[in-house]
Short mmCIF file of C-alpha atoms in Angstrom, two decimals:
data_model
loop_
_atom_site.label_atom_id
_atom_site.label_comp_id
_atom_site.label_asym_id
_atom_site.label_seq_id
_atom_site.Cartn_x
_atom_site.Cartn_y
_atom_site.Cartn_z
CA UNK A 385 -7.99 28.37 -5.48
CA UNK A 386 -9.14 27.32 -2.26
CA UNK A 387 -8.86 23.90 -0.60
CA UNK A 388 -10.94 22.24 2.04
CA UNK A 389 -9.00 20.78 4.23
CA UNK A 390 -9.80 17.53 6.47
CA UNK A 391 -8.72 17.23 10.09
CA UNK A 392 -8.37 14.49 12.68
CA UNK A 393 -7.53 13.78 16.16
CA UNK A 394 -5.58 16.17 17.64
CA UNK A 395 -5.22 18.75 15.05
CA UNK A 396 -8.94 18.68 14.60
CA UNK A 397 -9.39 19.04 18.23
CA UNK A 398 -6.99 21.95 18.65
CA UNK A 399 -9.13 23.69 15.49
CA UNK A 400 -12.61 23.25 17.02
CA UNK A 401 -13.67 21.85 13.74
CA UNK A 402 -13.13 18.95 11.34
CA UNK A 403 -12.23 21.12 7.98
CA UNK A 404 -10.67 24.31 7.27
CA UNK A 405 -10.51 25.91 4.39
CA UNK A 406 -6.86 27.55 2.91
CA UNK A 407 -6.59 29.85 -0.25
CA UNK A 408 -4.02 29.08 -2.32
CA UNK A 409 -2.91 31.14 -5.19
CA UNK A 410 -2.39 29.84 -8.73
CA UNK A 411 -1.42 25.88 -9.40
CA UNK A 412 -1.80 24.02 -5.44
CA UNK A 413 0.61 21.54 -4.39
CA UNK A 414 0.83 19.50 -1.30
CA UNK A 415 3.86 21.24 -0.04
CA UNK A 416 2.11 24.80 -0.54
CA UNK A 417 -1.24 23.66 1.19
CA UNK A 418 1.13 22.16 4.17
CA UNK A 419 2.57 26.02 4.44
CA UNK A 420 -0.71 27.62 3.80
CA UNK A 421 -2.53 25.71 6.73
CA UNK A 422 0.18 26.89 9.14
CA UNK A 423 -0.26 30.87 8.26
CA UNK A 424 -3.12 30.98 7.68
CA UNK A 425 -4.38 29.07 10.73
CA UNK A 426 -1.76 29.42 13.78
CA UNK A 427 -3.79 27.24 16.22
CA UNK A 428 -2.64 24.47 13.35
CA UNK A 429 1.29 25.01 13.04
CA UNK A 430 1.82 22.54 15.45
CA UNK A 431 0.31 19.96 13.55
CA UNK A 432 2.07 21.24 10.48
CA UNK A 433 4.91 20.78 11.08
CA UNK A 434 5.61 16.99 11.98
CA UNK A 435 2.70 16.48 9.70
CA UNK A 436 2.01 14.77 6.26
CA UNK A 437 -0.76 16.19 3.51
CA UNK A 438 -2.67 13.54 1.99
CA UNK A 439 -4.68 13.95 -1.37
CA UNK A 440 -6.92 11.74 -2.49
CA UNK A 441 -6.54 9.46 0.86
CA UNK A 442 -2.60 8.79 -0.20
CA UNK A 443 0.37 10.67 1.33
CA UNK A 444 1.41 12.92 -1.01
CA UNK A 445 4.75 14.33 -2.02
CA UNK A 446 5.56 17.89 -1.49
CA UNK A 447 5.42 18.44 -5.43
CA UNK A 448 2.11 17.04 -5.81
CA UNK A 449 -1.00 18.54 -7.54
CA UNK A 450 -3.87 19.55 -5.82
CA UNK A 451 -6.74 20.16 -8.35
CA UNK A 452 -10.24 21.04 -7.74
CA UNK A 453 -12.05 18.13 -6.03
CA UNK A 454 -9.16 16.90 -4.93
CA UNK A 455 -9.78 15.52 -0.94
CA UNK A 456 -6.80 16.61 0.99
CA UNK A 457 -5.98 16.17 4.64
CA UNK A 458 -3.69 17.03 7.20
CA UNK A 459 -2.52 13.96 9.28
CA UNK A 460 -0.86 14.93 12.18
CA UNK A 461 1.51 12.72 14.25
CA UNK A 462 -0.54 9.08 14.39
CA UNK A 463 -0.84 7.53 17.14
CA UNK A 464 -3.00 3.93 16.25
CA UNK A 465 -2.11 0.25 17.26
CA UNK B 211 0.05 -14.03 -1.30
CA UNK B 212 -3.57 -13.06 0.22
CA UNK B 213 -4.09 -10.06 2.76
CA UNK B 214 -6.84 -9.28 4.53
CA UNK B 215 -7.22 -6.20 6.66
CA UNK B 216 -10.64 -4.66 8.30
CA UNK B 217 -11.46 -1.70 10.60
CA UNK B 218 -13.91 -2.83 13.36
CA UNK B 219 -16.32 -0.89 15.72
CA UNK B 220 -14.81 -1.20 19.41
CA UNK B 221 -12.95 -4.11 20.40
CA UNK B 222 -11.67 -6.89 17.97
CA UNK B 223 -13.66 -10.29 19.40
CA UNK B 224 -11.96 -12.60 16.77
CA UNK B 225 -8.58 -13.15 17.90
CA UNK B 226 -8.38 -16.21 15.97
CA UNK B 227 -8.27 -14.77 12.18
CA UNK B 228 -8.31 -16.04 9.46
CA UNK B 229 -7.10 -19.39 8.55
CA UNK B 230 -3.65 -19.26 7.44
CA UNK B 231 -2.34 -19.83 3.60
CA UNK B 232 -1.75 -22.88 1.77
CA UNK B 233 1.85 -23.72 1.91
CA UNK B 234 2.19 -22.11 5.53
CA UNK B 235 5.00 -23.34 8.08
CA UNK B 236 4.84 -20.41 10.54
CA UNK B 237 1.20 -18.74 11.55
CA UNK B 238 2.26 -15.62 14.07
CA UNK B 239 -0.29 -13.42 15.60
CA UNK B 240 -0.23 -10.12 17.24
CA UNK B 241 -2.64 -8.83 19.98
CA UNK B 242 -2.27 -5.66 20.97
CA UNK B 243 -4.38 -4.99 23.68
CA UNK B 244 -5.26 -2.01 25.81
CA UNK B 245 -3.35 -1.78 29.10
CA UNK B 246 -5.24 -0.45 32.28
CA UNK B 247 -2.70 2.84 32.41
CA UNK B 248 -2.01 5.68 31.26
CA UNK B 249 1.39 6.89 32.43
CA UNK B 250 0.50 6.58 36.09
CA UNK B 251 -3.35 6.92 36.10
CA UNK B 252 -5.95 4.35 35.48
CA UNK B 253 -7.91 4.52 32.68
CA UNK B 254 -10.97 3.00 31.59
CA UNK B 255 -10.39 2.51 27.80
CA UNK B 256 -9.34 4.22 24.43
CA UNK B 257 -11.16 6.17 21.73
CA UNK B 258 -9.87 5.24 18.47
CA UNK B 259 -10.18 8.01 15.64
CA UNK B 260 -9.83 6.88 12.06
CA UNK B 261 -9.04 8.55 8.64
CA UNK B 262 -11.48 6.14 6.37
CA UNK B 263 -10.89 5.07 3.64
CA UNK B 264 -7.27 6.47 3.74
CA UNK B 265 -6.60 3.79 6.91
CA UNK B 266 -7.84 0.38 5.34
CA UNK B 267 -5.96 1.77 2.32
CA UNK B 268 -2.36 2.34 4.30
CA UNK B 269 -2.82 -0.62 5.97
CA UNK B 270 -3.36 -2.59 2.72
CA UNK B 271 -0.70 -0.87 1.11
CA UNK B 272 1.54 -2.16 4.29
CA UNK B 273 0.45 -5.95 4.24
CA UNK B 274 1.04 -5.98 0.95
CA UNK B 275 4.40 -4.19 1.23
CA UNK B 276 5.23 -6.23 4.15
CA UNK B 277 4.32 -9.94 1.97
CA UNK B 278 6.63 -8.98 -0.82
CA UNK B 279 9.36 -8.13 1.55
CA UNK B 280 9.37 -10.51 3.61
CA UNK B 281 8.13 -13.19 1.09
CA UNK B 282 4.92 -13.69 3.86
CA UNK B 283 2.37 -16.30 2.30
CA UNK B 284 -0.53 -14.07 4.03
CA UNK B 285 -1.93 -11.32 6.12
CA UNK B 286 -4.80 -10.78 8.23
CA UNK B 287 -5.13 -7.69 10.24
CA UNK B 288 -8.04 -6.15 11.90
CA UNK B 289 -7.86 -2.32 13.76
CA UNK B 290 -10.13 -0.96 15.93
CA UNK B 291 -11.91 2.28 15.69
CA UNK B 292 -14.35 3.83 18.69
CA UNK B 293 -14.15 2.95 22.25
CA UNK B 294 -12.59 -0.10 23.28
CA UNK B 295 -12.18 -1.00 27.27
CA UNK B 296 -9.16 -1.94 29.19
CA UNK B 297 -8.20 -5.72 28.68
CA UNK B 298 -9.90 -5.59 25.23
CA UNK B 299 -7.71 -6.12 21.84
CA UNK B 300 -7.77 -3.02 19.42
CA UNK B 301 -5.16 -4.58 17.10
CA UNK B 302 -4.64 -8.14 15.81
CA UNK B 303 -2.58 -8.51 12.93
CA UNK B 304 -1.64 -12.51 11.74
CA UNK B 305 1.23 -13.30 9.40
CA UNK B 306 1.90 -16.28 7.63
CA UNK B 307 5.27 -17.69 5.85
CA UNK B 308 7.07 -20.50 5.28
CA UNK B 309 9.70 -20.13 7.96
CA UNK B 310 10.06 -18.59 11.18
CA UNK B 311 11.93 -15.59 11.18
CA UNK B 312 10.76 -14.08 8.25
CA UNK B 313 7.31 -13.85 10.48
CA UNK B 314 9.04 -12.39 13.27
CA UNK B 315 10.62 -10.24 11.11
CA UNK B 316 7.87 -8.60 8.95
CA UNK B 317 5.45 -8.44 12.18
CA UNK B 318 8.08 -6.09 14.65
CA UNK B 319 8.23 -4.27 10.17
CA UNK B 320 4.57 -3.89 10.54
CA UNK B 321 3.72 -2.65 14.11
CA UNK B 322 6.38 0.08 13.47
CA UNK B 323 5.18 1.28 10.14
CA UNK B 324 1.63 0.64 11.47
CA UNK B 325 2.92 3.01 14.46
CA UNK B 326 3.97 5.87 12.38
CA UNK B 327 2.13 5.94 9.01
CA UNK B 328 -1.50 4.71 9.54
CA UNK B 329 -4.06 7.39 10.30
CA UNK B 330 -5.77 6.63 13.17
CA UNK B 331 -5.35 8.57 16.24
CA UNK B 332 -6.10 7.23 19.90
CA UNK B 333 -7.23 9.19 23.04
CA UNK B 334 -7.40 7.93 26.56
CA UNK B 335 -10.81 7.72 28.74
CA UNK B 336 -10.06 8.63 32.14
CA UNK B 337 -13.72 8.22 33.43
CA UNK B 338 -14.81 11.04 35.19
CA UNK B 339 -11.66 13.02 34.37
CA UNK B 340 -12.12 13.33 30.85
CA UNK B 341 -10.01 12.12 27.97
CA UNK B 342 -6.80 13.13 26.83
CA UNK B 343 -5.30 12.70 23.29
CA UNK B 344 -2.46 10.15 23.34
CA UNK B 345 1.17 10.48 22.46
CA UNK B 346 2.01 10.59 18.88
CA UNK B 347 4.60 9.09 17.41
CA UNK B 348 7.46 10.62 15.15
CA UNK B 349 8.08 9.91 11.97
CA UNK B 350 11.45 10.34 10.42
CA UNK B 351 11.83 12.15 6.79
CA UNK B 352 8.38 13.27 4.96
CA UNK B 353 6.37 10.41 3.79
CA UNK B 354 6.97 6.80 3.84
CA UNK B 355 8.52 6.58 -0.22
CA UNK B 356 6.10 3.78 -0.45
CA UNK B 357 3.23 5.47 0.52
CA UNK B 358 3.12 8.40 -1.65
CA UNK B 359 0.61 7.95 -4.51
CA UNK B 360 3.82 7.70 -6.27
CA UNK B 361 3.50 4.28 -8.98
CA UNK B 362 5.22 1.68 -7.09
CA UNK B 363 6.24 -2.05 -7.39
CA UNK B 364 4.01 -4.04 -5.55
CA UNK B 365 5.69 -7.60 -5.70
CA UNK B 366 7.90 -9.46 -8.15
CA UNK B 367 7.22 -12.83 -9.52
CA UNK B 368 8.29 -16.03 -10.73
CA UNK B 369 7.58 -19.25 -11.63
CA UNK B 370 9.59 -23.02 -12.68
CA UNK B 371 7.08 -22.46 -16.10
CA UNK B 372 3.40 -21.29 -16.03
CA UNK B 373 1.02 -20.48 -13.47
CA UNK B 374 1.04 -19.18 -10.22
CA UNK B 375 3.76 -17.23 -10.26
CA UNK B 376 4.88 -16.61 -6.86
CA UNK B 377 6.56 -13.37 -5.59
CA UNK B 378 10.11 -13.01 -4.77
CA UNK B 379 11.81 -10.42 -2.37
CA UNK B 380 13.52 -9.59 -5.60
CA UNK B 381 15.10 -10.65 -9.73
CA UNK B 382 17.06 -9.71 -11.52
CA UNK B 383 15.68 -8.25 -15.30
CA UNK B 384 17.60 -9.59 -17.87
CA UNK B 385 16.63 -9.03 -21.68
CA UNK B 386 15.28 -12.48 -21.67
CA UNK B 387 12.75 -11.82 -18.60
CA UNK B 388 13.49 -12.26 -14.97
CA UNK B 389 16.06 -14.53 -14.21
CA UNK B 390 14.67 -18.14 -12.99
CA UNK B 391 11.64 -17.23 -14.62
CA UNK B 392 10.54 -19.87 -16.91
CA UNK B 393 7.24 -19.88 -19.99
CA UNK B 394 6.13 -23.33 -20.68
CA UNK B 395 4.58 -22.26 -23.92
CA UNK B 396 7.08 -21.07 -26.94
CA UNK B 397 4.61 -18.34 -27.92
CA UNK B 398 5.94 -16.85 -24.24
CA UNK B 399 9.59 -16.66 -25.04
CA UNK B 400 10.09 -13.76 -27.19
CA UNK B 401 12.38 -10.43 -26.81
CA UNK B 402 9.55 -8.71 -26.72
CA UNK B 403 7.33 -10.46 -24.39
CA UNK B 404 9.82 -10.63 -22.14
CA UNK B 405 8.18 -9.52 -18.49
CA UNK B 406 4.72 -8.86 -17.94
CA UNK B 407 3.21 -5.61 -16.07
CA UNK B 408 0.09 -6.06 -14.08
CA UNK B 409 -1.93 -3.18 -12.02
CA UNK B 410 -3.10 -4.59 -8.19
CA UNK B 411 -5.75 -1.96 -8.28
CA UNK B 412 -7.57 -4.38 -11.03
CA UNK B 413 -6.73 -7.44 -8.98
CA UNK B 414 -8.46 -6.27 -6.31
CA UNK B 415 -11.74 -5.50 -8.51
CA UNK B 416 -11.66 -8.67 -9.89
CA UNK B 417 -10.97 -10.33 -6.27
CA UNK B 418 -14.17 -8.37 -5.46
CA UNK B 419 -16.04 -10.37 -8.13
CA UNK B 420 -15.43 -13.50 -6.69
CA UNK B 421 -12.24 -14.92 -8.03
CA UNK B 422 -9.06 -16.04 -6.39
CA UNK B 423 -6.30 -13.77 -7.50
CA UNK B 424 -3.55 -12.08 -5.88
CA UNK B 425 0.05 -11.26 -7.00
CA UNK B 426 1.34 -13.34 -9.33
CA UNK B 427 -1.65 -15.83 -9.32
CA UNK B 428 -2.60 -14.84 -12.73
CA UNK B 429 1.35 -15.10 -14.49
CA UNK B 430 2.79 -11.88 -14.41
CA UNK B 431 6.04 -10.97 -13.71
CA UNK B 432 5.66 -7.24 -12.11
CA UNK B 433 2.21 -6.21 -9.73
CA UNK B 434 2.56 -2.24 -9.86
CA UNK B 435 0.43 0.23 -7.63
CA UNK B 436 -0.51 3.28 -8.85
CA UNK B 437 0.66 3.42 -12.01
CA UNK B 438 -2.39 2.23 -13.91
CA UNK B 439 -0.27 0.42 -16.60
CA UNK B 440 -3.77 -0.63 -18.10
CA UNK B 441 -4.42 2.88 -19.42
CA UNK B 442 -0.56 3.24 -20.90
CA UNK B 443 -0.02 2.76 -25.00
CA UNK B 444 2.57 0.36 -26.57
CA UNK B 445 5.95 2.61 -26.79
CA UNK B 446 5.38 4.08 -23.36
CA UNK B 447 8.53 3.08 -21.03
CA UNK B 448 8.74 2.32 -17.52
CA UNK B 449 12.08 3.39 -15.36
CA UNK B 450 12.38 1.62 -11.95
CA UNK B 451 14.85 2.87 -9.28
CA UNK B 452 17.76 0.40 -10.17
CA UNK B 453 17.77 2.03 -13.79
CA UNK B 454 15.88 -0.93 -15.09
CA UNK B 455 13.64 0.48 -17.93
CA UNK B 456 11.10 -1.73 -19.72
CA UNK B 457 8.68 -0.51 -22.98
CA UNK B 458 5.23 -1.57 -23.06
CA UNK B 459 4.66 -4.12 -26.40
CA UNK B 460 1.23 -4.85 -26.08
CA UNK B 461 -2.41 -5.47 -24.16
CA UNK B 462 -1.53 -9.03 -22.75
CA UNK B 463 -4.47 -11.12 -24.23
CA UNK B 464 -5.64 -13.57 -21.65
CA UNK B 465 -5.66 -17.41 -22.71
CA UNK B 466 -6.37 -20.75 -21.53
CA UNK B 467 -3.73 -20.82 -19.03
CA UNK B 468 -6.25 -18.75 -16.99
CA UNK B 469 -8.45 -21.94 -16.85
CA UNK B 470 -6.59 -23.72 -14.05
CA UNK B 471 -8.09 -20.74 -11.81
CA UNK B 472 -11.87 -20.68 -13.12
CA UNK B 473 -12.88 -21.22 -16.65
CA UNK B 474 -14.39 -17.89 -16.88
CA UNK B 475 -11.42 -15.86 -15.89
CA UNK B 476 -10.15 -15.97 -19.38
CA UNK B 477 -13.49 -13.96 -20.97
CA UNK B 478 -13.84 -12.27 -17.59
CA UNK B 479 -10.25 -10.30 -17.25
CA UNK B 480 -10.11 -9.12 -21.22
CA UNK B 481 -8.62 -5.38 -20.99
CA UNK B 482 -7.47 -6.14 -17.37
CA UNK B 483 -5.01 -8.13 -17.30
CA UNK B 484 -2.27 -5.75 -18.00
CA UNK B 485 0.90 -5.62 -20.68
CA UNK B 486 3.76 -7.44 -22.07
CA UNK B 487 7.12 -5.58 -22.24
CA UNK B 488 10.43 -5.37 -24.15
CA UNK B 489 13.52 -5.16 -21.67
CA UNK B 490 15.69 -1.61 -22.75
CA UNK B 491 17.89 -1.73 -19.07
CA UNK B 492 18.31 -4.59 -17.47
CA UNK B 493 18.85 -4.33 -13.75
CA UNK B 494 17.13 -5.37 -10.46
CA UNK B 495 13.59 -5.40 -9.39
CA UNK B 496 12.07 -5.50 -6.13
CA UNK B 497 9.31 -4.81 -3.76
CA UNK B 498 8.75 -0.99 -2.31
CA UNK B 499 10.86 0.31 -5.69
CA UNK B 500 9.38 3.85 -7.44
CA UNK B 501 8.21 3.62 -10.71
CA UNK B 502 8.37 6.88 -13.25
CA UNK B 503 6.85 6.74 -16.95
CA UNK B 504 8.19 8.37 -20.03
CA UNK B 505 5.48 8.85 -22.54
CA UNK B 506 8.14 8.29 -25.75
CA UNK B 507 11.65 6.43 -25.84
CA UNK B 508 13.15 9.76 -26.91
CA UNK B 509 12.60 11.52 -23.20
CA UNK B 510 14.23 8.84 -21.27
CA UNK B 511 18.25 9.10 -20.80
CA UNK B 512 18.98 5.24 -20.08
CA UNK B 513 21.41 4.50 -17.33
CA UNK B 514 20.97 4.51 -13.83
CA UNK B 515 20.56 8.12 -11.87
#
């Protein structure tokens, strides 16, 4: 399955672009998309690892399903108020 | 409890906010508001980046956390997104509560969470020099428990007998209810009407059509997130993290009681105004608490984990 990816601030700006896309293979969770996004795009593993997946605009658990048409993202370190 | 939060184009004009609740002794606001620095260079501003809808919905999901732990009577916050220029505010958040320290209290809560969890990413303008991503800032652990899309406890309330109920930074469940929770009506006081269960998510929609709800305002005992109790069948239990376990009875049927908040809520909130439930565990319920469902009574070992 593959899974489009969103990206912001920093992480996006490292990437060039504001989505990547990451195949994963069989049934998707959070935690495997996290992994996936770091080797399959080095330029990212920075990002990866202090950073949270969120599905469906929620942070998600490691465990958590990621089905087609799900909207995941990778949110990097914040850095808002 | 009422919260308020918005995500405005360059800098935040109305420092004022809103006006505070009904019942308030303490009104406390926050500016924050961009200093002409960065490290030891001027700047001439910050670019705001934000992660809509996913940043009015953490920052909702933090008032709201933030009122039933702190027992806050309201909150108003506004963010900025885009460019906004040195001496202008970019974040104004204003709590409300009965006393002092609670306010001082859940506003250093929210900055921090607001700090680390919120998705919104700032950069600094340096003019002709460019810009320059800011600092992030660590978070401990993976996410925030409470802001998984993990079912969660919203707020707990109670009441001296009827309606509002107001929330509570946390009861105990006994197999009578929530203790100093009171019915006024007899039809109320039954085993297995003991608590009732009530989604915010349909709160908010039927905020959005005009009326004035918020936790508790309506009678029930428990406001859940994410759990979408309205789509669970009699029989289905609920296990909070103390070991408390309720089982849903039945669709709570809306009556008159409704009327003392508009005279068409009653018709208005059939099939949304959540269930009554049977107490299996007692034990305590508060605020921020994880909620897991078992669909039959047969797959839940009771006892605390």
């Amino acid at each position: 399955m593959n899974v489009r990816v969103l990206l912001f601030g920093p992480a996006a700006m490292a990437a060039g672009t504001d989505s990547v896309t990451v195949s994963a293979v069989g049934a998707a969770t959070a935690g495997l998309v996290l992994a996936a996004i770091g080797e399959q795009f080095p330029t990212l593993r920075p990002f990866t690892r202090g950073g949270r997946l969120a599905v469906n605009a929620n942070y998600a658990d490691a465990a958590t399903r990621v089905v087609a048409g799900d909207e995941v993202a990778l949110i990097s370190l914040v850095s808002g108020g | 409890m009422s919260v308020s939060v918005s995500i405005v184009d360059g800098p935040i004009a109305d420092c004022a906010g809103a006006e505070p609740a009904a019942g308030t002794g303490v009104c406390l606001t926050f500016l924050g508001v961009v200093r002409p620095t960065e490290g030891e260079k001027s700047i001439v501003g910050l670019w705001y980046e934000a992660y809509q809808p996913m940043a009015e919905n953490t920052l909702r999901q933090l008032c709201e956390l933030a009122c039933g732990r702190f027992s806050l009577l309201s909150v108003d916050l506004a963010h900025s997104r885009g460019f906004v220029p040195v001496g202008g505010t970019s974040l104004r958040i204003r709590v409300s509560s009965e006393h002092r320290a609670a306010a001082f209290e859940a506003m250093a809560w929210l900055i921090d969470c607001i700090k680390r969890d919120v998705p919104i990413w700032k950069s600094a303008d340096f003019g002709s020099e460019g810009r320059r991503m800011m600092a992030a800032v660590p978070h401990q652990a993976l996410p925030s428990v409470e802001l998984t899309n993990q079912a969660v406890v919203v707020a707990v309330n109670i009441s001296a007998g009827g309606i509002p109920k107001h929330p509570v930074s946390h009861a105990l469940l006994t197999f009578e209810g929530l203790q100093g929770d009171q019915h006024d009506h007899e039809k109320h006081r039954r085993l297995d009407r003991a608590v009732s269960v009530q989604d915010i998510e349909l709160l908010d929609e039927i905020r959005a059509e005009g009326y004035v709800v918020s936790p508790g305002t309506m009678g029930e005992n428990v406001t859940v997130r994410g759990l979408g109790v309205q789509r669970l069948s009699p029989g289905e239990r609920l296990r909070f993290e103390s070991g408390a376990i309720l089982e849903l009875t039945a669709v709570r049927k809306p009556c008159f009681v409704l009327d003392a908040i508009d005279p068409r809520l009653k018709e208005a909130v059939v099939g949304r105004c959540g269930f009554m439930a049977r107490v299996i565990a007692p034990g305590e319920l508060r605020p921020g608490q994880k909620i897991t469902v078992a669909a039959t009574a047969e797959t839940i070992v009771a006892g605390p984990s």
